[in-house]
Short mmCIF file of C-alpha atoms and ligand atoms in Angstrom, two decimals:
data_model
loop_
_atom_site.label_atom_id
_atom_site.label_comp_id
_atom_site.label_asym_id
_atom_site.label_seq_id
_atom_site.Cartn_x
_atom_site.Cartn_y
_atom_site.Cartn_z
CA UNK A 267 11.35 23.70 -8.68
CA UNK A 268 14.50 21.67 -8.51
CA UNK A 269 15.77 20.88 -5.05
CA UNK A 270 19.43 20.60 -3.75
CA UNK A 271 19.41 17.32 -2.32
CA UNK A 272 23.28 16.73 -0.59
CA UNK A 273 23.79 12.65 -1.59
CA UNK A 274 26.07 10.57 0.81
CA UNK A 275 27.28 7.36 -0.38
CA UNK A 276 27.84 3.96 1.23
CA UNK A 277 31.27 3.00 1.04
CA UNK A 278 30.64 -0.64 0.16
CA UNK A 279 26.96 -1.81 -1.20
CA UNK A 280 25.23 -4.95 0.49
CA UNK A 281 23.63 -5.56 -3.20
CA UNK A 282 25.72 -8.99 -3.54
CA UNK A 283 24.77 -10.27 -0.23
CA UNK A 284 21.22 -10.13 -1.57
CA UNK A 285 19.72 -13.55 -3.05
CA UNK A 286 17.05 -12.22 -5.19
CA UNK A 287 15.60 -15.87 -5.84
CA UNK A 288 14.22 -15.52 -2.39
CA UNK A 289 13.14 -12.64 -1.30
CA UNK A 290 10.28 -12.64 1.58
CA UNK A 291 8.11 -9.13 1.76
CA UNK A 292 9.58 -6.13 3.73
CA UNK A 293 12.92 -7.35 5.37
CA UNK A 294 15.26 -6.28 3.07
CA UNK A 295 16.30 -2.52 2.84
CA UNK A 296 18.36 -1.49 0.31
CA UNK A 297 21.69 0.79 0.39
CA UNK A 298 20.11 4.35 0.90
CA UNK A 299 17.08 6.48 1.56
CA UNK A 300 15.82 9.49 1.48
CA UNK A 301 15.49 12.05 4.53
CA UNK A 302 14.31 15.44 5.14
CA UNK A 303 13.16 17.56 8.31
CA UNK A 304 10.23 19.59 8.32
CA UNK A 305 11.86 22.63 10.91
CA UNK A 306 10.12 26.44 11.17
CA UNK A 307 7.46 25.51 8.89
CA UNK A 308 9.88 24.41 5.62
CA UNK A 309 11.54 21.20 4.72
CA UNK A 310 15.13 21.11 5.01
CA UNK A 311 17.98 18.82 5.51
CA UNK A 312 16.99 17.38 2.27
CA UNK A 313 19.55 14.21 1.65
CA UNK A 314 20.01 10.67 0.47
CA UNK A 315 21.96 9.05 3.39
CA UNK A 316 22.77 5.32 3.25
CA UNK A 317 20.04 3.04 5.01
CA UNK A 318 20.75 3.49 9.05
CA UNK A 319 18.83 3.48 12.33
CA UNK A 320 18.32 7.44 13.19
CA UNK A 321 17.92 9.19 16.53
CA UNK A 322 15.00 9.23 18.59
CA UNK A 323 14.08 11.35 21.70
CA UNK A 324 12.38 8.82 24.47
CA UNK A 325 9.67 11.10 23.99
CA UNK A 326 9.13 11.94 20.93
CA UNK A 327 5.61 12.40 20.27
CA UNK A 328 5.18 9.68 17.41
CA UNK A 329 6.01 7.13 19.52
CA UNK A 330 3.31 8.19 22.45
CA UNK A 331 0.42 9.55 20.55
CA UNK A 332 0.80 7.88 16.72
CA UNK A 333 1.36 10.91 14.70
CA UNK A 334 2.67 9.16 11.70
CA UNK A 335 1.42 8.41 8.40
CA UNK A 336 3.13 6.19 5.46
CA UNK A 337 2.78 5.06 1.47
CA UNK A 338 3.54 2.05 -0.11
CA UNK A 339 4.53 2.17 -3.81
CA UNK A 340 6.45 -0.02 -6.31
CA UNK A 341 9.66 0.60 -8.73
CA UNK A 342 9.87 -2.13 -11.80
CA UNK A 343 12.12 -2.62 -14.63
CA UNK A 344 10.88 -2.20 -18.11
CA UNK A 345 11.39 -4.70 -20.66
CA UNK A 346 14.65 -2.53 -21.47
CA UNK A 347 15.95 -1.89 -18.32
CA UNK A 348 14.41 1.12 -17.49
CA UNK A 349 13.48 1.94 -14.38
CA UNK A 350 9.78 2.93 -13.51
CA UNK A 351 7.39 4.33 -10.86
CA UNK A 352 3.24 2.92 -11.00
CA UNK A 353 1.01 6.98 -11.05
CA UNK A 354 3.94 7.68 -8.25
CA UNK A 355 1.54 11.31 -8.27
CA UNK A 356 -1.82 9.54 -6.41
CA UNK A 357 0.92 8.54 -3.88
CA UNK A 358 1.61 11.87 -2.35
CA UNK A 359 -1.63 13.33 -3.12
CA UNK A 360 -2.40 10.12 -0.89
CA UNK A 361 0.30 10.81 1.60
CA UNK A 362 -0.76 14.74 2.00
CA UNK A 363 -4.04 13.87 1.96
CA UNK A 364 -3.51 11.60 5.29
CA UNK A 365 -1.02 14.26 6.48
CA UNK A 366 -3.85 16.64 6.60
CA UNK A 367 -5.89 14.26 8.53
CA UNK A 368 -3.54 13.85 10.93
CA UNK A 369 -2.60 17.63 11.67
CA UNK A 370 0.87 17.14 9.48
CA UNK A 371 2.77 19.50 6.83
CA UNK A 372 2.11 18.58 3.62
CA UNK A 373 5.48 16.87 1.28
CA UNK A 374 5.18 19.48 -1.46
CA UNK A 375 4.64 17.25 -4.54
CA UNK A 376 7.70 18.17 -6.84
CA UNK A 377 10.27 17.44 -3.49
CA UNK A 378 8.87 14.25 -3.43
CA UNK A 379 8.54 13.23 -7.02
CA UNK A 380 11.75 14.65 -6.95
CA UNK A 381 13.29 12.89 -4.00
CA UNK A 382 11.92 9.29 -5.25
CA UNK A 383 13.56 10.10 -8.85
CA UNK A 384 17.01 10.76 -7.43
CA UNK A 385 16.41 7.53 -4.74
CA UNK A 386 15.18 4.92 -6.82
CA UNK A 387 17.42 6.21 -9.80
CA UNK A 388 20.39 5.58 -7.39
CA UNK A 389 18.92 2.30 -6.34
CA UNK A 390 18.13 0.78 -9.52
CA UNK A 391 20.40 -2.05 -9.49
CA UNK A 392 18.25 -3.70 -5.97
CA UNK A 393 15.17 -3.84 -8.84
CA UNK A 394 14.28 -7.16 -8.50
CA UNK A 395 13.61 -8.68 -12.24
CA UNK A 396 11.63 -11.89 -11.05
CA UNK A 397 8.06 -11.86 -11.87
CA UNK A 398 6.17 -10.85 -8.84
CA UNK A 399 9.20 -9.04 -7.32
CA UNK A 400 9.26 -5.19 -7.40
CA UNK A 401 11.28 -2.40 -5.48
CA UNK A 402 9.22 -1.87 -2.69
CA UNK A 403 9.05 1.94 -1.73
CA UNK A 404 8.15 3.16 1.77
CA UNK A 405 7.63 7.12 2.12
CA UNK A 406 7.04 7.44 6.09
CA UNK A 407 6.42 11.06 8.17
CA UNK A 408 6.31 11.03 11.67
CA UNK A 409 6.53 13.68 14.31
CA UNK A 410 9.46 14.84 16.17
CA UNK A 411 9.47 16.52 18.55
CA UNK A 412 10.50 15.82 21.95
CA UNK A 413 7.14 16.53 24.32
CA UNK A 414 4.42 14.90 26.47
CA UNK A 415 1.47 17.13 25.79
CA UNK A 416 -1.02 16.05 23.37
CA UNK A 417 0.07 18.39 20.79
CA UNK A 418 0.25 18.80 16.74
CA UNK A 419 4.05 18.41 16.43
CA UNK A 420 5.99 21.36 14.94
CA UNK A 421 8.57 19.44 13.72
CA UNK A 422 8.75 16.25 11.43
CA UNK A 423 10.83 13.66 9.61
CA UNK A 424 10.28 12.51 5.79
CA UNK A 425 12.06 9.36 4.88
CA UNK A 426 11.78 7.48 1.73
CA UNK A 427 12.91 4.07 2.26
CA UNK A 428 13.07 0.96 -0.51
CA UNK A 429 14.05 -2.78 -0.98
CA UNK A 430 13.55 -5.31 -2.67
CA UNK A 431 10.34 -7.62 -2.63
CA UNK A 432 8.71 -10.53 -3.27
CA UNK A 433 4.61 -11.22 -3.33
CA UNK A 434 3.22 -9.95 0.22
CA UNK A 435 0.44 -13.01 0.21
CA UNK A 436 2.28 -16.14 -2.04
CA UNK A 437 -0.45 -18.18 -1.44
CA UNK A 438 -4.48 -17.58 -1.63
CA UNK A 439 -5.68 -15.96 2.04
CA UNK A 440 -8.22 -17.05 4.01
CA UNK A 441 -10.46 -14.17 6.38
CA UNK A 442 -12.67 -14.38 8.73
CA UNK A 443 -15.25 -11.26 8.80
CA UNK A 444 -14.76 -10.56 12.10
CA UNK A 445 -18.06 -9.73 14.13
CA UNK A 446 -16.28 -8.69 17.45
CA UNK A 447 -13.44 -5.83 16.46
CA UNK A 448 -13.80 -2.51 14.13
CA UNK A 449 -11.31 -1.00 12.10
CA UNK A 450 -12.56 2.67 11.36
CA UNK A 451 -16.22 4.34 11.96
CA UNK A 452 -17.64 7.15 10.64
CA UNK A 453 -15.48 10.50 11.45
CA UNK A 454 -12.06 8.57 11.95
CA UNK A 455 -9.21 8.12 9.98
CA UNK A 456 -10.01 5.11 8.48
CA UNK A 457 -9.54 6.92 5.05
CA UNK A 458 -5.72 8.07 6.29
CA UNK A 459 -2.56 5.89 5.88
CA UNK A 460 -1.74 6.58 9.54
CA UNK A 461 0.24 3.95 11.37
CA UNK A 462 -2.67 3.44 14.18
CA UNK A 463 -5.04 2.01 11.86
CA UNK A 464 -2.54 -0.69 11.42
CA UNK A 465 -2.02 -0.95 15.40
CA UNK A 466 -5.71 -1.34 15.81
CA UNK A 467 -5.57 -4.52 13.53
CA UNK A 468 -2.94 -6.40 15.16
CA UNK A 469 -5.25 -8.02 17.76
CA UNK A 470 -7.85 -8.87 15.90
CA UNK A 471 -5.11 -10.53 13.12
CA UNK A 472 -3.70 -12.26 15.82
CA UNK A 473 -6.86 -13.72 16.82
CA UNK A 474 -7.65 -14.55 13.70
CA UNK A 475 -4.35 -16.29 12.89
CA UNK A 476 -4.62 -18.35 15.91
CA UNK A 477 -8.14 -19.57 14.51
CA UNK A 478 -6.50 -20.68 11.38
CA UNK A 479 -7.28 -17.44 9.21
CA UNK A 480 -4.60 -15.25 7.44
CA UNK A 481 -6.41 -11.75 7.83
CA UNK A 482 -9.48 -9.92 8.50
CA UNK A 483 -12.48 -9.02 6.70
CA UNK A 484 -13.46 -5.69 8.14
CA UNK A 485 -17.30 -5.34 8.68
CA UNK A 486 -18.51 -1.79 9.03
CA UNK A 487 -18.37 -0.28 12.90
CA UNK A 488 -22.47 0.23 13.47
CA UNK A 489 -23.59 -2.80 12.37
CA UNK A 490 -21.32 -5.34 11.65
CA UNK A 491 -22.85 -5.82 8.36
CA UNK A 492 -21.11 -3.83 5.11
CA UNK A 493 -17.84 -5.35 4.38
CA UNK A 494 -14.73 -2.27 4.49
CA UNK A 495 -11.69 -4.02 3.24
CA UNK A 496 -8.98 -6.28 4.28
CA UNK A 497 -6.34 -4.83 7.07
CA UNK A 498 -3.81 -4.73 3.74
CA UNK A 499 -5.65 -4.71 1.06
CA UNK A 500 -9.35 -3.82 -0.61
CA UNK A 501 -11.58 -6.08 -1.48
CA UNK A 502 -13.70 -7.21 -4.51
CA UNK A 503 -16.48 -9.86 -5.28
CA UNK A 504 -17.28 -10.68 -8.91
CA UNK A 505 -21.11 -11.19 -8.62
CA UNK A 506 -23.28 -12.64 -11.77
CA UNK A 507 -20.02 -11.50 -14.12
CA UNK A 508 -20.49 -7.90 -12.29
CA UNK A 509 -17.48 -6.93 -10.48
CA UNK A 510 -18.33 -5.04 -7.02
CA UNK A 511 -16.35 -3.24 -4.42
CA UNK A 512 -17.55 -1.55 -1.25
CA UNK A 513 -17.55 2.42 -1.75
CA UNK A 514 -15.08 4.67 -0.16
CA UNK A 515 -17.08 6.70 2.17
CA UNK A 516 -14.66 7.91 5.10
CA UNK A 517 -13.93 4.83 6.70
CA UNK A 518 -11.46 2.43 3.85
CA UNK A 519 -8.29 3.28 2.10
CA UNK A 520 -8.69 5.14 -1.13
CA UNK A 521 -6.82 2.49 -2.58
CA UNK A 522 -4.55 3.29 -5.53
CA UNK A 523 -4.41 -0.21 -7.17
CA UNK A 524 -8.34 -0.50 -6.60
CA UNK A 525 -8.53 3.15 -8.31
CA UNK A 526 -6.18 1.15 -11.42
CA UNK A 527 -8.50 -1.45 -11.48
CA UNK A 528 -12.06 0.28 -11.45
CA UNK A 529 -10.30 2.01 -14.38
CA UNK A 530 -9.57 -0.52 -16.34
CA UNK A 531 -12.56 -2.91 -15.34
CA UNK A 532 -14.68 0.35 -17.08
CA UNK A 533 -12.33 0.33 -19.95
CA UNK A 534 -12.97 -3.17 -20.74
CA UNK A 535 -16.37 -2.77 -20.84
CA UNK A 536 -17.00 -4.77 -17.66
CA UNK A 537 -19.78 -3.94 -14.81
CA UNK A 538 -18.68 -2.56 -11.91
CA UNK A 539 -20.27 -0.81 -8.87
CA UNK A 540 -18.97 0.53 -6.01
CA UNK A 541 -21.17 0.45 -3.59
CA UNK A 542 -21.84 -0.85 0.02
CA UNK A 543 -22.00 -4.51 0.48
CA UNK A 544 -23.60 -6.39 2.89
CA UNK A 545 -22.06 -9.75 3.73
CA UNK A 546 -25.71 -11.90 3.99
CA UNK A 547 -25.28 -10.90 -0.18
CA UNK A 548 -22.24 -12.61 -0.34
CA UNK A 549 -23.73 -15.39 1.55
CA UNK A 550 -26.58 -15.83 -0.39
CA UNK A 551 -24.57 -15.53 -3.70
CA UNK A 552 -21.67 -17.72 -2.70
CA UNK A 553 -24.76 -20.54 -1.84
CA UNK A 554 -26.40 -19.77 -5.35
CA UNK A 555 -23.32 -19.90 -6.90
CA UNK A 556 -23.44 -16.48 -8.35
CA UNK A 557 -20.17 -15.62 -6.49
CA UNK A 558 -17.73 -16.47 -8.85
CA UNK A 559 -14.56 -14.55 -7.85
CA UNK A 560 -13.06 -12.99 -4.67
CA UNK A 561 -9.71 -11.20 -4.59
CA UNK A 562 -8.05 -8.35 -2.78
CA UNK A 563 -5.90 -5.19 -4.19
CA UNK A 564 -3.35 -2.73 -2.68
CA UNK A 565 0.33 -1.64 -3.72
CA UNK A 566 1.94 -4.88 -1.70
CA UNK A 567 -0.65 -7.35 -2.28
CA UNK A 568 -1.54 -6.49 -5.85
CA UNK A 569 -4.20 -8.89 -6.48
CA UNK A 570 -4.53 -11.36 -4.22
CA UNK A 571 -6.65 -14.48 -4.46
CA UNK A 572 -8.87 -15.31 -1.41
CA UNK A 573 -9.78 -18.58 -1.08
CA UNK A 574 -12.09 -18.43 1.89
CA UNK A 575 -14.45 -16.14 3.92
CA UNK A 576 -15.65 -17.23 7.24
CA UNK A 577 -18.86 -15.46 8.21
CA UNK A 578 -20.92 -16.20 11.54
CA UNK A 579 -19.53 -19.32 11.86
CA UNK A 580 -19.43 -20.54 8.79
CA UNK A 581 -16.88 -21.10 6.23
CA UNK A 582 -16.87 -20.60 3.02
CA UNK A 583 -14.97 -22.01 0.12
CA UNK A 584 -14.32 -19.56 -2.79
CA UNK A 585 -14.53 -20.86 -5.88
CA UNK A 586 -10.72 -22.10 -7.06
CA UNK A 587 -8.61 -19.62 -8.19
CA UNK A 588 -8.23 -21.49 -11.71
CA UNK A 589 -11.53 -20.46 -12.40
CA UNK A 590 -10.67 -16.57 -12.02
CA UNK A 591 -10.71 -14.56 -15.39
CA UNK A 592 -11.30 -11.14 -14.18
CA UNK A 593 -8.46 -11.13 -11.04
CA UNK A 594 -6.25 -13.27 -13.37
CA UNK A 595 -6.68 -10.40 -16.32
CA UNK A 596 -6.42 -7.59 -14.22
CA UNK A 597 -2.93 -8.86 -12.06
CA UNK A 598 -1.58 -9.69 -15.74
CA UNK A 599 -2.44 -5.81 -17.20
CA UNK A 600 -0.80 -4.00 -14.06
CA UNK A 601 1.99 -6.25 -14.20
CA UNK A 602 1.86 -6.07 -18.13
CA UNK A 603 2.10 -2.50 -17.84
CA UNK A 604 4.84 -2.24 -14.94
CA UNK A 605 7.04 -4.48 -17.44
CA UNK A 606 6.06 -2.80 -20.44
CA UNK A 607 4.70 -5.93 -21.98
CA UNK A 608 1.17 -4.29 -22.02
CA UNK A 609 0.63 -1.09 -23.81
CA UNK A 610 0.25 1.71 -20.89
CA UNK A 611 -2.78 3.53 -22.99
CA UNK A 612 -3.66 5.66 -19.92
CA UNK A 613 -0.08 6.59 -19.91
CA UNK A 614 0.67 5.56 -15.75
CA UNK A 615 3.71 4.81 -15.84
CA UNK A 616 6.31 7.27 -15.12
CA UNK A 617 10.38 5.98 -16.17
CA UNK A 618 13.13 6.91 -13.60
CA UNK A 619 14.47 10.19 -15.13
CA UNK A 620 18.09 9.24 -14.83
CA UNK A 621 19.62 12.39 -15.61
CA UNK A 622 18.14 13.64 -12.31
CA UNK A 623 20.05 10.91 -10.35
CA UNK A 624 23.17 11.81 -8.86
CA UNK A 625 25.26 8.98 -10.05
C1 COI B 845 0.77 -1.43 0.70
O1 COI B 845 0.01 -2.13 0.03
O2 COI B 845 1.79 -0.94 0.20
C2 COI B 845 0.52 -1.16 2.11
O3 COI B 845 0.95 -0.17 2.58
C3 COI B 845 -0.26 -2.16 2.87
C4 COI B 845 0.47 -2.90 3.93
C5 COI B 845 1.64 -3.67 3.54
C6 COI B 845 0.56 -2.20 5.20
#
C-alpha cells in the first residue's frame, strides 16, 4: 500500500552548523522526522514535520506507567552515494514484536518501511561519511493519552527520529558483572525494547561508573550466575577458537546485529553456540587462557571491544584487542557491507528508494 504522508519543510536547514569531524553519539538531531497518531484504532496524521519538541498532557500515561517502546537502526552511504538501510525489516518486526508485549498497536510494516524511505531519503545529506559514523535512526511509540488509571492506552504517537553519529563506545569498555541488581527475569519484558528496561539500568550503571566501570554485565535474575547481555549491547566470548553467546530465552534483546553476526560466524565456517553461560566458565577460561576474545554487539555499539570483566571481586584483563581476529573480521564485514566495500551475498542491505522521497 502506498501511504499519503503530508511533508512540511524547514525553512532553513541546521546541516552547516554541523561539524561532522566530531560528532559524539545521540545529541545531534537532524532537520525532520517522522510522526503519526495511532487514533480509533488506525494510524493517521501521517507526516514528516521538521525536528521540534511536541505536546504533552501532564498526565499522559507514558510518562507515569512506561508504556513506550523504541528501535535503533543505522542509514550509511554506499561507496556511490547511495543511501542505505542495514535488514531495516527485523526492525519493525522487532518494534511490533515489543509493541505486543507491551499492550501497543502494531506499526503496520509497509507504513514504516515506507515512512523511513521518505525520512532518511529527505535526510540524506546529515549521512555522516566518516568511518564509524552512520545516520542514527530512532523509531519511538509511546502512549497518549491523558489518564491516571493503569490502563492500555487507546491512543499513541509514532515518531521516527535521525541524526548523525559517531561510535557509541570509542574506546574498549570495562563491566563489572554485577551480583547485586537484575535486569529482566523470567516472564518480563526483558525480550521488549521498552524504555523501562533501560530505567531499571541506570542505577546499577551509575554504581558501576562510580567504581570505575563503563557498564554492566547482566547476570541472570535467580542465580546470579548465566551472563544476559550488556545494558546496550549483547555479548560474546570467543572460547578455544569457538565463538559463544548466551541464548535468547525471554529475558535479553533479540539483538539484530548479534542475529548478523551468528549468520555470518556460520557462514564462515566458524563454531558458534548459543547457549547459556555461566560466568565461573569465563573465569576458569580467562585463567587457562582459553578466553581469547570478548566483545559486545547492538545497532549503536556495533562491535565493541571489552577490555575487562570484573567478577566477585576480581578483575579481569581481556586479552588486548590487537589480538582480536574474529570481532576485528566481523566489525569490518558489517561495515564492509554498509559501505558496499564487501559483497552483501545475503542481500541485507536495502538502498534508499529515492523516487519515494518527496524532494
Ligand atoms: C541501539 O543499539 O541502537 C540501542 O538501542 C541501544 C542503546 C543505545 C539504548
Amino acid at each position: 500500500m502506498n501511504y499519503k504522508i503530508e511533508t512540511t519543510k524547514v525553512n532553513k536547514s541546521r546541516l552547516s552548523e554541523i561539524d561532522f569531524d566530531n560528532i559524539p553519539f545521540g545529541k545531534l538531531f537532524s532537520d525532520h522526522m517522522f510522526s503519526a497518531d495511532y487514533i480509533d484504532g488506525e494510524w493517521t496524521n501521517l507526516q514528516i514535520i521538521p525536528f521540534a519538541p511536541i505536546e504533552l498532557s501532564p498526565v499522559n500515561l507514558a510518562l507515569h506507567y512506561g508504556q513506550s517502546i523504541f528501535e535503533g537502526m543505522k542509514a550509511s552511504k554506499m561507496n556511490d552515494g547511495t543511501p542505505a538501510l542495514l535488514r531495516p525489516e527485523l526492525h519493525v518486526q522487532r518494534l511490533n514484536a515489543s509493541a505486543d508485549r507491551m499492550c501497543m498497536p502494531n506499526v503496520p510494516e509497509d507504513l514504516f518501511l515506507q515512512a523511513l524511505h521518505e525520512l532518511v531519503g529527505m535526510e540524506s545529506e546529515w549521512i555522516p561519511q566518516k568511518e564509524g559514523s552512520a545516520l542514527y535512526i530512532r523509531p519511538v511509540m509511546f502512549a497518549m493519552d491523558a489518564k491516571l488509571g493503569v490502563t492500555v492506552s487507546d491512543t499513541y504517537k509514532f515518531l521516527i527520529i535521525t541524526g548523525p553519529v559517531g561510535p557509541y563506545y570509542p574506546k574498549p569498555v570495562k563491566l563489572l558483572a554485577d551480583t547485586q541488581f537484575i535486569r529482566a527475569a523470567h516472564g518480563g519484558v526483558g525480550e521488549a525494547k521498552t524504555a523501562g528496561n533501560y530505567a531499571a539500568s541506570l542505577y546499577p550503571a551509575k554504581k558501576a561508573l562510580e567504581k570505575g566501570y563503563d557498564q554492566i554485565l547482566w547476570l541472570d535474575a535467580k542465580e546470579f550466575k548465566y551472563v544476559q547481555e550488556v545494558g546496550t549491547m549483547n555479548i560474546f566470548f570467543v572460547i578455544d577458537g569457538k565463538v559463544v553467546t548466551p541464548e535468547t530465552n525471554g529475558t535479553i534483546l533479540k539483538g539484530i546485529t548479534r542475529k548478523m553476526i551468528l549468520h555470518i560466524l556460520k557462514d564462515q565456517g566458524i563454531d558458534v553456540e548459543e547457549r547459556l553461560v555461566d560466568i565461573h566458565e569465563i573465569v576458569e577460561a580467562h585463567k587457562n587462557g582459553s578466553l581469547t576474545e570478548v566483545f559486545g554487539a547492538g545497532t549503536a555499539a556495533v562491535i565493541s571491544n571489552v577490555k575487562l570483566i570484573s567478577y566477585d571481586g576480581m578483575d579481569m584483563e581481556m586479552p588486548s584487542i590487537e589480538t582480536h581476529k574474529i570481532a576485528h573480521m566481523l566489525k569490518d564485514t558489517i561495515n564492509g557491507i554498509r559501505s558496499g566495500e564487501v559483497v552483501d551475498k545475503f542481500g541485507w542491505v536495502v538502498p534508499v528508494k529515492k523516487e519515494t522521497a518527496n524532494f
